[in-house]
PDB file of C-alpha atoms in Angstrom:
ATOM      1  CA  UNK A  28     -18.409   0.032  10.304  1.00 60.00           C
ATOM      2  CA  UNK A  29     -19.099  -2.844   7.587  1.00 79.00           C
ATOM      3  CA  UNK A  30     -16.181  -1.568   5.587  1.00 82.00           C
ATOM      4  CA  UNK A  31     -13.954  -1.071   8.352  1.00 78.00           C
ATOM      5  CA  UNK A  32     -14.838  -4.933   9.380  1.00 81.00           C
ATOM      6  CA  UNK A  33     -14.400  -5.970   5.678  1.00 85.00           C
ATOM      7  CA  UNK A  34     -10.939  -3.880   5.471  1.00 84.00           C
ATOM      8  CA  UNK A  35      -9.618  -6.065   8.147  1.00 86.00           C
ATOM      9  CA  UNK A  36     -11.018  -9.170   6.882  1.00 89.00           C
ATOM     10  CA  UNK A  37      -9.127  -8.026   3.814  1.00 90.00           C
ATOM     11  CA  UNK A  38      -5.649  -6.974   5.459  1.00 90.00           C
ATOM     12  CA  UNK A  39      -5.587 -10.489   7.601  1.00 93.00           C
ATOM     13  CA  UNK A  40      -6.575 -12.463   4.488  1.00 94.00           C
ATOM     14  CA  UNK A  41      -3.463 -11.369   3.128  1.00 94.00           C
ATOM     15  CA  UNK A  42      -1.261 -11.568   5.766  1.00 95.00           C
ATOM     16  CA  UNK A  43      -2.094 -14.958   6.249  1.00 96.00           C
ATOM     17  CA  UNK A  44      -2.018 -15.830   2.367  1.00 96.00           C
ATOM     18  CA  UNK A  45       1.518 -14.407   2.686  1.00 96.00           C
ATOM     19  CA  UNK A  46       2.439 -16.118   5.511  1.00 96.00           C
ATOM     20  CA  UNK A  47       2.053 -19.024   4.032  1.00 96.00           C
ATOM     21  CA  UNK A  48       3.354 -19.095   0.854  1.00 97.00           C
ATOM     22  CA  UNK A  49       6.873 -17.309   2.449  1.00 96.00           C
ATOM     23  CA  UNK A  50       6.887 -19.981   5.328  1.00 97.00           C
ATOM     24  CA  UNK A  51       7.310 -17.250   7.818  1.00 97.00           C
ATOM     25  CA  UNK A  52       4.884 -16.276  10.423  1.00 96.00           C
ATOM     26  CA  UNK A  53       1.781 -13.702  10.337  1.00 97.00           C
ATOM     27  CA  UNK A  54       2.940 -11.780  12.452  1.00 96.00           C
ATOM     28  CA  UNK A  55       6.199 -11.325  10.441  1.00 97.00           C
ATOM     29  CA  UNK A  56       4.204 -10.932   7.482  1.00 97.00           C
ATOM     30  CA  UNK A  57       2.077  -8.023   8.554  1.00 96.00           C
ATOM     31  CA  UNK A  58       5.690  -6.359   9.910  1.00 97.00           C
ATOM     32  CA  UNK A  59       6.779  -6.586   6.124  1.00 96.00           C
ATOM     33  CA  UNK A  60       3.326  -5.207   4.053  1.00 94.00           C
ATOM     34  CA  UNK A  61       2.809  -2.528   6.987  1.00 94.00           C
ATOM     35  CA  UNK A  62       6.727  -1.401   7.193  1.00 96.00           C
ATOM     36  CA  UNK A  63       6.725  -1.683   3.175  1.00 95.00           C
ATOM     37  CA  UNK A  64       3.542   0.970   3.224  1.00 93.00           C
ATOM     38  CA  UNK A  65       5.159   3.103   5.380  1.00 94.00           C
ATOM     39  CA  UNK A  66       8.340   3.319   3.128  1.00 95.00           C
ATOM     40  CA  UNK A  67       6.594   3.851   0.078  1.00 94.00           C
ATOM     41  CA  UNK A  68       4.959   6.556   2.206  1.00 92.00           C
ATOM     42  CA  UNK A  69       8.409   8.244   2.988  1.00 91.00           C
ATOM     43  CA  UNK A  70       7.349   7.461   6.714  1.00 91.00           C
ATOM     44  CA  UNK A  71      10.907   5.649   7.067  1.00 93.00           C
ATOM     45  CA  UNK A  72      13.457   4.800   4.416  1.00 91.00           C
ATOM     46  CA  UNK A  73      13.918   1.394   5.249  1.00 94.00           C
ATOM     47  CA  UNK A  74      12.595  -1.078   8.371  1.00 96.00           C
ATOM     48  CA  UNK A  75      14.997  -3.723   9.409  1.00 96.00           C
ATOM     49  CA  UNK A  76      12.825  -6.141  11.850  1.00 97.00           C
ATOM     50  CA  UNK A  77      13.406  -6.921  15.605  1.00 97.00           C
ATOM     51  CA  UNK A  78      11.916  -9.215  18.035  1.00 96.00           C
ATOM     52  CA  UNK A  79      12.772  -7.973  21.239  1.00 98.00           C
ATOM     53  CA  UNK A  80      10.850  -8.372  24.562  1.00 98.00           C
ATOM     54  CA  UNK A  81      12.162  -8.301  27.677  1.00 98.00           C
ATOM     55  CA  UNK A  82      12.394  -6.347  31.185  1.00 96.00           C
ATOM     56  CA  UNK A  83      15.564  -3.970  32.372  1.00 96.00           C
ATOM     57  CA  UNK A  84      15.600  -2.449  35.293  1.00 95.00           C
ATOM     58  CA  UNK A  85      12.159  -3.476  36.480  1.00 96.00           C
ATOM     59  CA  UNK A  86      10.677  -2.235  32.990  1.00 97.00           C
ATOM     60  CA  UNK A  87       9.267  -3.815  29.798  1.00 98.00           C
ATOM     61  CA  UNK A  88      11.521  -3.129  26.828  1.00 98.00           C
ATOM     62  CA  UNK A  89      10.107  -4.168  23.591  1.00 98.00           C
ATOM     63  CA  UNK A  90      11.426  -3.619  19.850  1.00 98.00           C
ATOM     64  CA  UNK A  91       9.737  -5.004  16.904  1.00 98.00           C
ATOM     65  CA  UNK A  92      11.417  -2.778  14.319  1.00 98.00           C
ATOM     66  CA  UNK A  93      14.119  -0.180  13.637  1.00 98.00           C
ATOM     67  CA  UNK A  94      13.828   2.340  10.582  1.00 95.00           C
ATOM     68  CA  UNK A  95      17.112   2.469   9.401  1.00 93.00           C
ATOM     69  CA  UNK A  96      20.521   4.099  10.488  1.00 96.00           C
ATOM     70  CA  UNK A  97      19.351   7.697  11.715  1.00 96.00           C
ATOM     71  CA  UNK A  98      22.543   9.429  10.345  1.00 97.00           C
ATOM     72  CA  UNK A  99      20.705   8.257   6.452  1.00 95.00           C
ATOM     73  CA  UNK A 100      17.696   9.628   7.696  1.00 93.00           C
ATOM     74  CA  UNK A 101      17.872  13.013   8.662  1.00 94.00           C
ATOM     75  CA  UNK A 102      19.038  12.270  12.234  1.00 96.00           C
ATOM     76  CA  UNK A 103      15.426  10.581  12.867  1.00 95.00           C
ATOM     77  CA  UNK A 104      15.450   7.465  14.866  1.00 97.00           C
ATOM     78  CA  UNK A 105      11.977   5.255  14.090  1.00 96.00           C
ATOM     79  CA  UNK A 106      11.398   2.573  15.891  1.00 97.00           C
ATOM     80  CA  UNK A 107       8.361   0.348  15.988  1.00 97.00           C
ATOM     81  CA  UNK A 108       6.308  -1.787  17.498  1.00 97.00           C
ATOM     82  CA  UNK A 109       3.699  -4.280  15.527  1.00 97.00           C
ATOM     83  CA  UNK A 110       0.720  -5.289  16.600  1.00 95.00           C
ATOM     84  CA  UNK A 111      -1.397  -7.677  14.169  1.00 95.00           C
ATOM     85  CA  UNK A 112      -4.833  -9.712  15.279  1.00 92.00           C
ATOM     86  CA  UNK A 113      -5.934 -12.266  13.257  1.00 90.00           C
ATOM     87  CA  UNK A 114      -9.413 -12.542  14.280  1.00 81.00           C
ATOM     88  CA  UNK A 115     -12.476 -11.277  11.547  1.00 76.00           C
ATOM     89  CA  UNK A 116     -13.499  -8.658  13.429  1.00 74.00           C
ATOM     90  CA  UNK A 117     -11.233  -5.708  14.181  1.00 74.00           C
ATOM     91  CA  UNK A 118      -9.989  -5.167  18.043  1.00 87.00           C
ATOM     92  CA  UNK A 119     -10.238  -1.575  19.894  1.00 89.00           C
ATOM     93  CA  UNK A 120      -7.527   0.019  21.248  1.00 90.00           C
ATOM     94  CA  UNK A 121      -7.552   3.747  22.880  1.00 88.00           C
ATOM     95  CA  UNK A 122      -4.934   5.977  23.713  1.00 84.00           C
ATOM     96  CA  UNK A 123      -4.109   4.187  27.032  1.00 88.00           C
ATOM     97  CA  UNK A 124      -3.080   0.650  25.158  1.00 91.00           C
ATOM     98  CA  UNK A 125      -0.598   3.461  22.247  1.00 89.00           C
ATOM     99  CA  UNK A 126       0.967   5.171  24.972  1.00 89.00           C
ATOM    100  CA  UNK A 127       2.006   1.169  26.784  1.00 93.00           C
ATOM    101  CA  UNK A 128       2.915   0.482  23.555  1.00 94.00           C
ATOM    102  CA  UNK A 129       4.846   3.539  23.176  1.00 93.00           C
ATOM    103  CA  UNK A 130       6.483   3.311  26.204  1.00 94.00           C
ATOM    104  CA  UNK A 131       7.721   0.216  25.819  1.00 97.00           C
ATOM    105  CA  UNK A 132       9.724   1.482  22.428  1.00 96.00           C
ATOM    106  CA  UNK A 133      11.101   4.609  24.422  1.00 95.00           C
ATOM    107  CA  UNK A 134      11.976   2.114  27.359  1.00 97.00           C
ATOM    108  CA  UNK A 135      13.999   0.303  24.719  1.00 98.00           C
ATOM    109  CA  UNK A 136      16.249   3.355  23.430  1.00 97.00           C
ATOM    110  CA  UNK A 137      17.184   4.472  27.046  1.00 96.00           C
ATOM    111  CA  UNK A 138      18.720   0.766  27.785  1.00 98.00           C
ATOM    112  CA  UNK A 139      20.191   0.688  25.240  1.00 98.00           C
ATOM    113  CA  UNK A 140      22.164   3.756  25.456  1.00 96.00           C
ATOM    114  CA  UNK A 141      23.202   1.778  28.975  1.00 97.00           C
ATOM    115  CA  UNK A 142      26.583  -0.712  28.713  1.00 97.00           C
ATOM    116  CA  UNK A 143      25.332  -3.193  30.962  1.00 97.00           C
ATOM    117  CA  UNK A 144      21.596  -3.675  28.775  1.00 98.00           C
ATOM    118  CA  UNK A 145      24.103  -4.033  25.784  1.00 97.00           C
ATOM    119  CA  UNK A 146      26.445  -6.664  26.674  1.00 97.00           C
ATOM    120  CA  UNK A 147      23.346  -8.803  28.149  1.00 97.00           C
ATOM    121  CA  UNK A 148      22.040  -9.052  24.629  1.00 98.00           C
ATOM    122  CA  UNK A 149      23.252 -11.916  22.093  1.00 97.00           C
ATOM    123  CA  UNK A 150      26.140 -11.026  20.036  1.00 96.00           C
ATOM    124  CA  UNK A 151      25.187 -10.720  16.479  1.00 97.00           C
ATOM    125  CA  UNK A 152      21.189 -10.497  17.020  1.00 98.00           C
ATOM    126  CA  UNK A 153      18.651  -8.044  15.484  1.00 98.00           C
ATOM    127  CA  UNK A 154      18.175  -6.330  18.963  1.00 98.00           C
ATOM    128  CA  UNK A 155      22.212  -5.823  19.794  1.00 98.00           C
ATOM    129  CA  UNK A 156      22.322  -4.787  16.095  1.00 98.00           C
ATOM    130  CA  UNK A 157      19.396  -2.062  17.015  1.00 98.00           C
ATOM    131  CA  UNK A 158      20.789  -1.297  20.408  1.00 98.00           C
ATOM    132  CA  UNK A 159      24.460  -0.504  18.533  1.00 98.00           C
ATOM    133  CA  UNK A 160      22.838   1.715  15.856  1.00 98.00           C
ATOM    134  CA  UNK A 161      21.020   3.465  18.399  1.00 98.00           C
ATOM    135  CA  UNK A 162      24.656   3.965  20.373  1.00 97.00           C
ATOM    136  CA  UNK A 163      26.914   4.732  17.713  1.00 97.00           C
ATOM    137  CA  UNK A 164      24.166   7.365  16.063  1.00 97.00           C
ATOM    138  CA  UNK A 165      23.332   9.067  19.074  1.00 97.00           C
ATOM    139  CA  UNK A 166      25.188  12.036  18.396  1.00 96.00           C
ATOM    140  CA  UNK A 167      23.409  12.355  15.085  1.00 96.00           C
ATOM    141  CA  UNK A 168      19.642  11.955  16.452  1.00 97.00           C
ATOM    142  CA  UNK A 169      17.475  14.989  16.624  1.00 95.00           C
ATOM    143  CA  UNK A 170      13.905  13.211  17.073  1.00 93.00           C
ATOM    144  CA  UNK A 171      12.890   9.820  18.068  1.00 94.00           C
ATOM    145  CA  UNK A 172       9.785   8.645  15.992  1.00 94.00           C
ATOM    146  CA  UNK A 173       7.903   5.781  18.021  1.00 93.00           C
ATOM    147  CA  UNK A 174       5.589   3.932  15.678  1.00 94.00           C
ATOM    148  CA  UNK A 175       2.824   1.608  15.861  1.00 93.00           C
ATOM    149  CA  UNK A 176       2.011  -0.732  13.355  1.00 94.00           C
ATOM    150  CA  UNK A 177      -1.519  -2.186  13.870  1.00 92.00           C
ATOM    151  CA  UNK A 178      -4.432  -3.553  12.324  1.00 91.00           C
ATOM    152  CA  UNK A 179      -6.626  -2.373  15.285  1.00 89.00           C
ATOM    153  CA  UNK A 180      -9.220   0.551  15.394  1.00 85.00           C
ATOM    154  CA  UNK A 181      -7.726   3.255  17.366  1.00 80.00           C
ATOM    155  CA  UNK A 182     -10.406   4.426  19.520  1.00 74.00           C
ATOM    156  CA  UNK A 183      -9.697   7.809  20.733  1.00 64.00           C
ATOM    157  CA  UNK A 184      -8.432  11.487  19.508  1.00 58.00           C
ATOM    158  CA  UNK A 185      -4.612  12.077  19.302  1.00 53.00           C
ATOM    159  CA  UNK A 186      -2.439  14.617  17.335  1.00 48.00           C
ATOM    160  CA  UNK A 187       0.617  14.196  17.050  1.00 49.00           C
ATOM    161  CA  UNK A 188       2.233  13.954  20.498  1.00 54.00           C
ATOM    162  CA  UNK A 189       5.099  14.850  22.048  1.00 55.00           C
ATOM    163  CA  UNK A 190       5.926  11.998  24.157  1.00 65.00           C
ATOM    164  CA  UNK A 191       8.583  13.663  26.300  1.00 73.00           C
ATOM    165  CA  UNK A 192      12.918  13.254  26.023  1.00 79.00           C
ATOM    166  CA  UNK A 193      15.372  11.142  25.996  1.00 82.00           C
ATOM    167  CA  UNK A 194      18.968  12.702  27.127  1.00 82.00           C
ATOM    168  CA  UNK A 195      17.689  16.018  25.023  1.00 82.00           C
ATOM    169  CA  UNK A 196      16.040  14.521  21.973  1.00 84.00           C
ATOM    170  CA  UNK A 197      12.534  14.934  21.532  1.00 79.00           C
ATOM    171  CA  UNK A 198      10.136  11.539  21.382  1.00 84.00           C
ATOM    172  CA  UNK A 199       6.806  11.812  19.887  1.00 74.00           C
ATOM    173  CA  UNK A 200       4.583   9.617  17.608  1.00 62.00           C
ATOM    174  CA  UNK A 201       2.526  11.132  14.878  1.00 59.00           C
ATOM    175  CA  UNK A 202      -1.865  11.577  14.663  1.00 49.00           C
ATOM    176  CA  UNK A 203      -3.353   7.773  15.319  1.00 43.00           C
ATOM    177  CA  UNK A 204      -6.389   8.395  13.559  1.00 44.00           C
ATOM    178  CA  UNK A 205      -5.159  10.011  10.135  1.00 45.00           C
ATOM    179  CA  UNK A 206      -4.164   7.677   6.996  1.00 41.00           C
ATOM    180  CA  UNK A 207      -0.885   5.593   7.575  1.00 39.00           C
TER     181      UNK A 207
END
């Protein structure tokens, strides 16, 4: 547990050194060194970042990331959400706090395969951007890849998980517990 505790210590002393030599936020600069891992990783090719949070049709739609175009990525659409603490010691989250998480990314793709979600959001912003790749590639997508980006312990047991479909395309998130 002391190297787990000494990890983190290690991860936010660097986001925060980061932070503040880039003059952007922590939260911002864990996005970047976690979405950069996962690319060299061949997780995603690329991770353009979103901040999106908001509610459509009574439910919460969040976006914090989008791995690419899908149609230059083997017709998988990732999309992520980013969780960073900034405390020493690391937070706990189980399988219940993932799948809120989750369902706030899959919440996200279904509006914005909707018109009306669409032409609510700001012309020109990282989130209509997402929402119009999402659209125009829809045709192309053959698996949705929700992923969370965390410095938290994940306190539970999960293979990788098939988290239901949207229109026909399967969603699922990969094993929580296994190396990023």
């Amino acid at each position: 547990m002391d190297e787990l505790i000494e990890f983190n210590r290690s991860v936010v002393g660097e986001v925060t050194a980061e932070a503040s030599a880039s003059g952007i936020s922590q939260t911002d600069a864990f996005f970047e060194r976690m979405a950069a891992l996962l690319e060299a990783e061949g997780e995603i090719a690329t991770a353009d970042r979103v901040t999106f949070l908001a509610s459509s049709q009574g439910k919460t739609v969040r976006l914090d990331g989008i791995g690419g175009d899908p149609r230059e990525s083997e017709g998988i659409l990732s999309v992520i959400v980013s969780d960073f603490h900034d405390g020493d010691a690391a937070v706990k989250i189980n399988a219940s706090d993932a799948k809120k998480a989750f369902g706030h990314l899959i919440n996200f793709v279904a509006a914005a395969r909707r018109a009306a979600f669409r032409e609510d959001l700001i012309e020109g912003s990282a989130e209509a951007g997402a929402a119009s790749i999402i659209t125009s590639a829809w045709s192309s997508i053959t698996k949705i890849k929700l992923i969370l980006m965390t410095n938290a312990t994940y306190s539970a047991r999960t293979d990788a998980v098939l988290a239901g479909k949207i229109d026909g395309i399967p969603v699922g998130w990969p094993d929580l517990t296994g190396p990023v």
